[in-house]
């Protein structure tokens, strides 16, 4: 996720506005920054890796000349956070500059084609191919907007882009496909940005570009066309009534709620991983004699789920381990045949990095799944995957958890195929279900938002909660309980349901709420017995189950019904969502700040 801001002014310099706009988008990305402005037909580009304030001041970017230009704050997805990879990217001759937010999936093949035509690439980004594609199209002696449209038609993946060129110096050309882009108009000029807050000091009159749309901006306004065939789209401006603070969170009161609601988008991002990295990790995992899945907190819960995925799909035993325990628990058995897959949103968690040091010292193969390009994990792992969730600001992990599960499920499927453990049809069917998950999450969010709020009202006075699930759903229960604990500070327990009768059941008395996670699947029939055990001791049963599951519904006091047809192995992704909402609304109901729970840091970099 990156931040884009651009503008064409009637008079005055654009660069201070770009600086200000990007500062307001810093939450979207912060590892590099760059501006391109045009004055008197000359394109000027300045960029570097680093925080916005540092880079802008060092390179004096806020005094770059020109009344029109674009700027970008980067959150790396392809290529490390270095100067060459910072946006804008230019064509071979430096006549045009492009900024981009998103992931171009077919960039490798396009790059090869352009290299064969003699184009000279400077970066390792997917974005740079867009500049060269446009340059190539311009050789056909067509107008800039036509060249941009033709280039866009060749792109697969997600993008919000803005292009400026000295061949048409009064215009910004922009487009959107699955990455946000908004246009704003004031008496002083026209603007584009990834998000409304960037332009709110200048205008509250905006138009949101939709997927597959292209827009030309000049100092007097904008024109929108369809990328597919160039048809002009008539769409008027709307007025934004948000305050600046509200706009930063896209109208949500907290980043956590924004991030919970972003999950359909972040999950779609996690389905667009580069296949060659997935293949590399799969091959290395396949070679391991012992596989360990190492992580802390929420990421550890993703590892527990992954151990079920690897076993059920690929028939592989993978040991989940809490990173702070790994050295004691398994350290002595790690050797050259061990593969250690480390899962860490930040890629900087101290305990996980210590476990990695140990594994590397003993010649184990360290692999990573992380959300942070350039993090320590990406530097020390033999191979890694960036999970593409976009930055997460709330301290509680939400969208990064579901994306981790999405990545791990894809690895499990590839391993299963590689080892011949699923038939072609079974594999295709699972893949189909995987692709449906973002839509299922979208439906869950819209269906349950208000209902979960009403449950919070009903249960807000409770002093203890218990979460139970069987099989892979025990990881959902553990994660739901962690969210409740860390945000609302309500004592709670989570166990695999079958284990509860070996001790935890003694805490159950009349009225204790027990939340059961019970999707359809192999564990479904066993959970009924666990519900009966709890009911017999007076527990109040709240179930998250498949819609129309009459037996579970009949046994429950309250039910969150989930869409039908979700594969059990994938169920933790949608099933955790209403429980994230429950923790969020409970924290708010108690007057707590869910974005900043007490005693916690987003990234725990200390022993
Ligand atoms: O960055 P990491 O994924 O390595 O972080 C691990 C934990 O610190 C993190 O998941 C923590 O448990 C969150 N507060 C959970 O919401």
XYZ file of C-alpha atoms and ligand atoms in Angstrom:
623
model
C 0.000 0.000 0.000
C 1.482 3.331 -1.038
C 0.327 6.939 -1.033
C -0.239 9.014 -4.166
C -0.813 12.751 -4.410
C -0.793 14.942 -7.516
C -2.136 18.282 -8.625
C -2.376 20.783 -11.487
C -2.687 24.364 -10.195
C -3.774 27.476 -12.077
C -1.003 29.434 -10.362
C 1.630 28.786 -7.702
C 3.944 25.903 -6.917
C 2.613 22.378 -6.425
C 5.553 20.908 -4.469
C 4.552 22.228 -0.986
C 1.085 20.739 -1.539
C 2.586 17.393 -2.560
C 4.665 17.404 0.623
C 1.650 18.211 2.768
C -0.546 15.678 0.938
C 1.980 12.878 1.328
C 2.394 13.637 5.044
C -1.325 12.995 5.403
C -0.888 9.690 3.590
C 2.140 8.587 5.579
C 0.053 5.861 7.247
C -0.101 4.168 3.811
C 3.635 3.881 3.380
C 6.767 5.410 4.707
C 9.925 3.769 3.411
C 10.688 6.040 0.440
C 9.380 9.212 -1.122
C 9.585 10.928 -4.510
C 8.208 13.908 -6.463
C 8.030 14.701 -10.184
C 7.165 18.243 -11.262
C 7.078 19.962 -14.639
C 8.042 23.548 -15.314
C 8.407 25.112 -18.752
C 8.063 21.692 -20.320
C 10.938 20.210 -18.309
C 10.373 17.170 -16.092
C 12.254 17.073 -12.803
C 12.336 14.027 -10.501
C 13.710 13.766 -6.960
C 13.412 10.705 -4.765
C 15.118 8.637 -2.092
C 14.575 6.024 0.574
C 13.706 7.306 4.045
C 10.964 9.046 5.989
C 9.083 11.811 4.196
C 10.332 14.703 6.367
C 13.977 13.635 6.159
C 14.036 13.046 2.398
C 12.020 16.155 1.483
C 14.232 18.390 3.595
C 17.496 16.811 2.503
C 16.658 17.049 -1.215
C 14.751 20.348 -0.884
C 11.806 18.736 -2.615
C 9.238 21.170 -1.245
C 10.741 23.918 -3.369
C 10.812 22.039 -6.666
C 9.528 24.385 -9.387
C 6.308 23.927 -11.366
C 2.577 24.290 -10.886
C 1.865 20.645 -11.652
C 3.330 17.407 -10.402
C 2.919 14.103 -8.612
C 4.340 12.565 -5.430
C 4.516 9.135 -3.888
C 5.203 7.658 -0.496
C 6.192 4.039 -0.807
C 5.520 0.891 1.109
C 7.691 -1.600 -0.709
C 6.214 -4.657 -2.413
C 8.816 -5.354 -5.155
C 12.389 -4.364 -4.535
C 13.925 -3.185 -1.279
C 13.357 0.339 0.038
C 16.253 1.956 -1.842
C 16.582 5.105 -3.943
C 16.380 3.269 -7.281
C 13.167 1.543 -6.284
C 11.487 4.719 -4.985
C 8.776 6.231 -7.220
C 8.404 8.092 -9.599
C 9.849 5.794 -12.238
C 10.821 7.198 -15.598
C 11.153 5.910 -19.160
C 14.555 5.474 -20.824
C 14.852 9.133 -21.840
C 13.392 10.698 -18.696
C 10.438 12.240 -20.547
C 7.681 10.791 -18.415
C 7.246 9.762 -14.793
C 4.897 7.231 -13.211
C 3.807 6.597 -9.634
C 1.870 3.499 -8.677
C 0.114 1.817 -5.797
C -0.661 -1.877 -6.218
C 0.926 -4.963 -7.726
C 1.348 -5.675 -11.444
C 1.100 -9.447 -11.660
C 2.379 -9.899 -15.212
C 5.331 -7.532 -14.833
C 7.967 -10.231 -15.381
C 6.736 -11.132 -18.843
C 6.194 -7.479 -19.791
C 9.658 -6.613 -18.530
C 11.221 -9.351 -20.613
C 9.374 -8.126 -23.693
C 10.534 -4.549 -23.074
C 14.115 -5.622 -22.363
C 14.139 -7.428 -25.706
C 13.042 -4.187 -27.336
C 16.059 -2.455 -25.818
C 14.505 -0.667 -22.832
C 16.814 0.149 -20.001
C 15.523 -0.633 -16.502
C 16.913 1.013 -13.398
C 14.835 -0.546 -10.623
C 13.556 -3.920 -9.442
C 9.972 -2.691 -9.212
C 6.918 -3.824 -11.112
C 5.968 -0.150 -11.576
C 8.840 0.764 -13.878
C 7.429 -1.366 -16.687
C 4.487 1.059 -16.936
C 6.802 3.954 -17.852
C 8.513 1.857 -20.532
C 5.234 0.473 -21.875
C 3.959 4.034 -22.368
C 7.260 5.047 -23.964
C 6.968 2.118 -26.346
C 3.384 3.051 -27.280
C 4.423 6.674 -27.901
C 6.763 5.447 -30.636
C 3.547 4.817 -32.626
C 3.110 8.584 -32.786
C -0.110 8.699 -30.749
C -1.237 11.157 -28.071
C -0.064 10.609 -24.486
C -3.529 9.721 -23.147
C -4.005 7.128 -25.893
C -0.562 5.655 -25.130
C -1.413 5.416 -21.421
C -4.767 3.758 -22.161
C -3.148 1.209 -24.471
C -0.522 0.429 -21.842
C -3.120 0.018 -19.105
C -4.932 -2.587 -21.185
C -1.839 -4.776 -20.967
C -1.593 -4.706 -17.187
C -2.856 -7.518 -14.973
C -3.151 -6.886 -11.274
C -4.021 -3.961 -9.070
C -3.068 -0.371 -9.626
C -3.723 3.242 -8.926
C -1.349 5.225 -11.114
C -0.564 8.809 -11.982
C 1.556 9.796 -14.976
C 3.081 13.118 -16.021
C 5.048 13.810 -19.180
C 6.820 16.762 -20.743
C 5.087 15.809 -24.018
C 1.757 17.040 -22.564
C 2.864 19.168 -19.625
C -0.482 20.502 -18.398
C -2.009 17.125 -17.613
C -1.919 14.332 -15.059
C -3.187 11.007 -16.353
C -4.417 8.583 -13.764
C -6.233 5.278 -13.511
C -7.503 2.809 -11.007
C -7.973 -0.924 -10.747
C -8.545 -2.235 -7.225
C -6.296 0.355 -5.579
C -8.045 3.533 -4.492
C -7.783 6.857 -6.283
C -9.853 9.961 -5.711
C -9.969 13.194 -7.712
C -10.674 16.581 -6.128
C -11.506 19.951 -7.681
C -11.135 23.448 -6.219
C -11.085 26.953 -7.668
C -7.291 26.773 -7.631
C -6.841 23.509 -9.497
C -7.408 19.754 -9.734
C -5.902 17.028 -7.528
C -5.644 13.267 -7.314
C -4.770 11.165 -4.283
C -4.992 7.679 -2.834
C -7.216 8.948 -0.114
C -9.364 11.980 0.706
C -7.359 13.381 3.665
C -4.485 14.305 1.354
C -6.643 16.876 -0.456
C -9.032 17.902 2.292
C -7.148 21.150 3.120
C -7.743 22.261 -0.516
C -11.157 20.874 -1.355
C -13.974 18.694 -0.112
C -15.439 18.250 -3.597
C -14.343 14.883 -4.864
C -15.077 12.111 -7.323
C -13.984 8.540 -6.672
C -12.511 6.693 -9.624
C -13.910 3.187 -10.030
C -12.162 0.012 -11.133
C -11.266 0.074 -14.804
C -11.446 3.879 -15.087
C -8.912 6.342 -16.427
C -8.951 10.118 -15.868
C -7.240 13.118 -17.389
C -6.735 16.063 -15.018
C -5.877 19.623 -15.979
C -6.102 22.917 -14.138
C -9.816 23.281 -14.970
C -11.120 19.844 -14.063
C -11.180 16.224 -15.125
C -12.486 13.802 -17.710
C -13.122 10.129 -16.934
C -13.030 7.286 -19.497
C -13.255 3.515 -19.360
C -9.877 1.843 -19.768
C -11.457 -0.959 -21.800
C -12.741 1.077 -24.757
C -12.241 4.759 -23.983
C -15.960 5.494 -23.485
C -16.428 8.789 -21.632
C -17.991 8.415 -18.167
C -20.082 11.274 -16.775
C -19.730 11.520 -13.007
C -20.178 14.652 -10.945
C -18.451 15.740 -7.750
C -19.654 14.795 -4.301
C -19.094 16.698 -1.099
C -17.105 15.090 1.712
C -18.336 16.060 5.162
C -15.601 14.316 7.192
C -13.185 16.150 9.431
C -9.502 15.681 8.622
C -9.071 13.206 11.480
C -12.076 11.175 10.371
C -10.855 11.204 6.784
C -7.482 9.686 7.737
C -9.384 6.675 8.957
C -11.730 6.848 5.950
C -14.581 7.826 8.220
C -14.007 5.027 10.720
C -13.546 6.023 14.351
C -10.508 3.741 14.759
C -7.838 2.214 12.550
C -8.773 -1.210 13.906
C -12.305 -0.978 12.562
C -10.984 0.344 9.256
C -8.563 -2.576 9.061
C -11.238 -5.148 9.927
C -13.351 -3.739 7.122
C -10.414 -3.688 4.717
C -10.072 -7.473 4.864
C -11.852 -8.267 1.590
C -9.294 -6.012 -0.137
C -6.255 -7.199 1.802
C -7.231 -10.827 1.174
C -7.527 -10.144 -2.546
C -3.998 -8.707 -2.319
C -2.802 -11.907 -0.632
C -4.170 -13.944 -3.503
C -1.954 -12.024 -5.898
C 1.423 -13.314 -4.788
C 4.226 -13.789 -7.248
C 4.040 -17.495 -8.210
C 7.815 -17.868 -8.405
C 8.166 -17.002 -4.693
C 5.392 -19.392 -3.741
C 7.127 -22.070 -5.814
C 10.481 -21.398 -4.181
C 9.076 -21.657 -0.663
C 7.117 -24.770 -1.591
C 10.227 -26.451 -3.007
C 12.271 -25.629 0.084
C 9.494 -26.790 2.414
C 9.190 -30.002 0.447
C 12.880 -30.748 1.034
C 12.631 -30.439 4.814
C 12.814 -33.489 7.042
C 11.472 -31.452 9.986
C 9.276 -28.413 9.466
C 8.805 -25.868 12.237
C 6.337 -23.002 12.082
C 7.625 -20.237 14.322
C 5.905 -17.054 15.443
C 4.536 -15.014 18.349
C 1.061 -13.805 19.313
C -1.435 -13.660 16.495
C 1.139 -14.912 13.989
C 1.564 -18.007 16.161
C -2.162 -18.658 15.847
C -1.723 -18.499 12.071
C 1.028 -21.122 12.477
C -1.277 -23.397 14.458
C -3.845 -23.143 11.660
C -1.080 -23.824 9.121
C -0.091 -27.036 10.896
C -3.633 -28.334 10.217
C -3.521 -27.079 6.616
C -0.173 -28.768 5.926
C -1.301 -32.010 7.502
C -4.814 -32.172 6.021
C -3.872 -31.089 2.504
C -0.254 -32.079 1.980
C 0.098 -34.848 4.604
C 3.075 -33.046 6.099
C 3.829 -32.808 9.794
C 4.778 -29.259 10.695
C 5.371 -28.281 14.305
C 4.005 -24.880 15.360
C 6.193 -23.307 18.040
C 6.028 -20.072 19.999
C 9.188 -18.266 19.001
C 10.285 -17.489 22.573
C 10.055 -21.217 23.374
C 11.510 -22.567 20.150
C 15.150 -22.818 21.193
C 14.317 -24.698 24.410
C 11.634 -26.846 22.857
C 13.131 -27.844 19.520
C 16.478 -26.023 19.257
C 18.667 -29.072 19.838
C 16.956 -31.066 17.133
C 17.352 -28.403 14.428
C 19.847 -29.354 11.757
C 20.670 -29.124 8.101
C 17.467 -30.984 7.166
C 15.202 -28.646 9.141
C 13.055 -25.982 7.546
C 11.976 -23.155 9.821
C 9.075 -21.142 8.411
C 8.827 -17.901 10.381
C 5.635 -15.883 10.291
C 5.857 -12.281 11.454
C 3.764 -9.318 10.371
C 6.505 -6.852 11.265
C 9.455 -9.092 10.496
C 11.099 -7.509 13.530
C 9.807 -9.460 16.533
C 12.776 -10.037 18.832
C 11.799 -13.553 19.925
C 11.270 -14.671 16.346
C 14.594 -13.202 15.224
C 16.384 -14.974 18.115
C 14.827 -18.265 17.030
C 16.015 -17.555 13.478
C 19.593 -16.858 14.658
C 19.612 -20.193 16.401
C 18.188 -22.055 13.406
C 20.709 -20.476 11.038
C 23.582 -21.294 13.378
C 22.527 -24.931 13.152
C 22.330 -24.754 9.341
C 18.525 -24.943 9.174
C 16.753 -23.380 6.191
C 14.908 -20.248 7.327
C 11.873 -19.116 5.335
C 9.628 -16.138 6.028
C 6.100 -14.856 5.640
C 5.928 -11.178 6.501
C 4.120 -7.966 5.738
C 7.222 -5.755 5.771
C 9.590 -5.549 2.827
C 13.086 -4.700 4.000
C 12.449 -5.994 7.549
C 15.116 -8.033 9.303
C 13.201 -11.220 8.501
C 13.466 -10.512 4.770
C 17.205 -10.004 5.117
C 17.971 -13.159 7.069
C 15.527 -15.614 5.475
C 16.710 -17.814 2.620
C 13.419 -17.022 0.865
C 10.331 -15.127 1.912
C 6.870 -14.052 0.831
C 5.380 -10.624 1.392
C 1.783 -11.185 2.387
C 0.504 -7.946 0.775
C -1.905 -6.838 3.511
C -0.900 -3.183 3.403
C 0.258 -1.356 6.549
C -1.601 -2.158 9.738
C -1.723 0.723 12.212
C -3.945 -0.687 14.965
C -1.839 -2.541 17.532
C -4.147 -5.550 17.357
C -3.448 -7.713 14.322
C -6.597 -8.235 12.244
C -6.156 -8.015 8.475
C -2.584 -9.278 8.745
C -3.805 -12.438 10.507
C -6.298 -13.325 7.782
C -3.710 -12.576 5.090
C -1.167 -14.818 6.810
C -3.745 -17.614 6.698
C -4.371 -16.915 3.023
C -0.650 -17.196 2.205
C -0.206 -20.332 4.296
C -3.234 -21.987 2.669
C -1.732 -21.314 -0.769
C 1.554 -22.866 0.338
C -0.280 -25.904 1.711
C -2.128 -26.354 -1.575
C 1.060 -26.089 -3.631
C 2.787 -28.594 -1.367
C -0.167 -30.947 -1.707
C -0.032 -30.708 -5.493
C 3.749 -31.073 -5.587
C 3.571 -34.203 -3.436
C 0.633 -35.618 -5.356
C -1.549 -35.646 -2.240
C -4.579 -34.088 -3.917
C -6.104 -34.990 -7.255
C -6.293 -32.322 -9.950
C -10.017 -31.913 -9.229
C -9.583 -31.698 -5.464
C -6.831 -29.130 -5.883
C -8.916 -27.079 -8.335
C -11.912 -27.231 -6.032
C -9.855 -26.008 -3.069
C -8.375 -23.215 -5.182
C -11.897 -22.194 -6.214
C -12.931 -21.997 -2.549
C -9.800 -20.007 -1.759
C -10.692 -17.435 -4.408
C -14.175 -17.055 -2.901
C -12.907 -16.203 0.595
C -12.639 -12.398 0.096
C -16.285 -12.289 -1.040
C -17.358 -14.440 1.902
C -15.579 -12.043 4.272
C -17.256 -9.098 2.556
C -20.665 -10.698 3.023
C -19.900 -11.549 6.662
C -18.950 -7.958 7.406
C -22.034 -6.443 5.888
C -24.356 -9.052 7.377
C -23.059 -9.070 10.959
C -21.859 -5.575 11.802
C -25.057 -4.534 13.586
C -25.855 -7.945 14.973
C -22.431 -8.212 16.643
C -23.006 -4.777 18.185
C -26.251 -6.048 19.705
C -24.414 -9.084 21.120
C -21.872 -6.755 22.700
C -24.706 -4.841 24.379
C -26.073 -8.105 25.751
C -22.754 -9.460 27.039
C -20.843 -6.297 27.935
C -21.145 -6.906 31.682
C -19.600 -10.399 31.607
C -16.449 -10.941 33.651
C -15.250 -14.105 31.914
C -15.472 -15.552 28.397
C -14.466 -19.010 27.176
C -13.671 -19.748 23.499
C -13.713 -23.307 22.171
C -13.203 -24.898 18.757
C -12.055 -28.265 17.415
C -9.444 -28.993 14.783
C -8.344 -25.942 12.858
C -11.086 -23.945 14.615
C -9.080 -24.132 17.831
C -6.748 -21.576 16.188
C -9.771 -19.332 15.498
C -10.808 -19.673 19.149
C -7.303 -18.808 20.357
C -7.086 -15.753 18.116
C -10.585 -14.531 19.033
C -9.689 -14.845 22.700
C -6.407 -12.926 22.227
C -8.322 -10.069 20.559
C -10.792 -9.921 23.449
C -8.073 -10.091 26.077
C -5.724 -7.532 24.594
C -8.432 -4.982 23.741
C -11.014 -5.300 26.510
C -8.846 -6.746 29.290
C -11.611 -9.253 30.093
C -10.210 -12.508 31.532
C -10.873 -15.316 29.088
C -9.818 -18.826 28.158
C -9.438 -20.572 24.816
C -8.909 -24.290 24.300
C -9.361 -27.019 21.752
C -12.880 -28.057 22.713
C -11.944 -31.678 23.420
C -9.325 -30.570 25.930
C -11.742 -28.464 27.959
C -13.021 -31.440 29.939
C -9.471 -32.122 31.158
C -9.503 -29.095 33.457
C -10.829 -25.812 32.080
C -14.431 -26.975 32.457
C -14.141 -26.463 36.219
C -14.411 -22.720 35.632
C -17.867 -23.065 34.051
C -20.810 -22.091 36.221
C -24.307 -20.739 35.617
C -24.278 -17.947 33.031
C -20.620 -18.079 31.853
C -20.613 -17.257 28.105
C -18.860 -19.917 26.008
C -18.214 -19.016 22.395
C -18.035 -22.052 20.109
C -16.445 -21.883 16.664
C -18.075 -24.682 14.723
C -17.931 -24.640 10.928
C -19.125 -27.648 8.897
C -16.503 -30.281 8.346
C -14.769 -33.224 9.934
C -14.862 -31.773 13.463
C -18.477 -30.620 13.342
C -20.031 -33.730 14.935
C -17.615 -33.768 17.894
C -18.327 -30.188 18.820
C -21.944 -31.040 19.631
C -20.763 -33.170 22.582
C -18.634 -30.282 23.852
C -21.587 -27.894 23.629
C -23.738 -30.351 25.603
C -21.050 -30.617 28.302
C -20.963 -26.852 28.694
C -24.737 -26.461 28.629
C -25.106 -29.116 31.327
C -23.032 -26.876 33.609
C -25.121 -23.769 32.958
C -22.966 -22.081 30.308
C -24.564 -19.612 27.918
C -23.729 -20.802 24.401
C -22.817 -18.400 21.606
C -22.020 -20.214 18.372
C -20.372 -19.183 15.154
C -21.648 -21.830 12.753
C -22.834 -22.382 9.205
C -26.198 -20.834 8.399
C -29.022 -23.303 8.689
C -27.053 -25.695 10.946
C -30.193 -26.498 12.914
C -28.586 -28.753 15.489
C -26.017 -26.150 16.585
C -28.560 -23.340 16.350
C -30.979 -25.351 18.514
C -28.327 -25.776 21.217
C -27.234 -22.135 21.244
C -28.480 -19.045 23.052
C -27.100 -16.772 20.365
C -25.781 -17.607 16.917
C -23.611 -15.875 14.342
C -24.544 -17.617 11.103
C -21.852 -17.812 8.430
C -22.337 -18.332 4.679
C -22.597 -21.918 3.438
C -19.919 -23.788 1.535
C -16.749 -22.563 3.260
C -14.015 -25.220 3.260
C -13.218 -26.176 6.848
C -9.494 -25.623 6.266
C -10.219 -22.048 5.185
C -12.857 -21.364 7.826
C -10.568 -19.513 10.295
C -10.382 -16.622 7.805
C -14.080 -15.699 7.690
C -14.991 -17.164 11.096
C -12.589 -14.930 12.995
C -14.080 -11.774 11.459
C -17.270 -11.450 13.576
C -15.166 -12.226 16.638
C -12.733 -9.422 15.733
C -15.771 -7.140 15.553
C -16.989 -8.435 18.919
C -13.688 -7.535 20.608
C -13.569 -4.175 18.887
C -17.096 -3.140 19.892
C -16.655 -4.477 23.421
C -13.511 -2.362 23.878
C -15.340 0.705 22.566
C -18.348 -0.067 24.815
C -15.968 -0.110 27.795
C -14.545 3.259 26.808
C -11.145 1.800 25.832
C -9.025 2.787 22.829
C -8.821 -0.313 20.601
C -6.002 1.181 18.549
C -3.712 1.520 21.555
C -4.295 -1.205 24.119
C -2.384 -0.694 27.359
C 1.094 -2.194 27.769
C 1.289 -3.316 24.138
C 3.419 -2.258 21.179
C 2.767 -3.003 17.522
C 6.145 -4.576 17.130
C 7.864 -6.186 20.121
C 11.558 -5.704 19.447
C 12.813 -6.348 22.985
C 13.597 -9.622 24.796
O 4.975 -8.682 13.983
P 4.665 -10.052 14.481
O 3.638 -10.753 13.677
O 5.890 -10.898 14.674
O 4.044 -9.799 15.932
C 3.729 -10.868 16.783
C 2.905 -10.408 17.969
O 3.603 -9.461 18.727
C 1.564 -9.802 17.523
O 0.847 -10.685 16.725
C 0.708 -9.442 18.755
O 0.309 -10.614 19.413
C -0.483 -8.576 18.358
N -0.701 -7.598 19.361
C -1.740 -9.348 18.232
O -2.865 -8.561 18.041
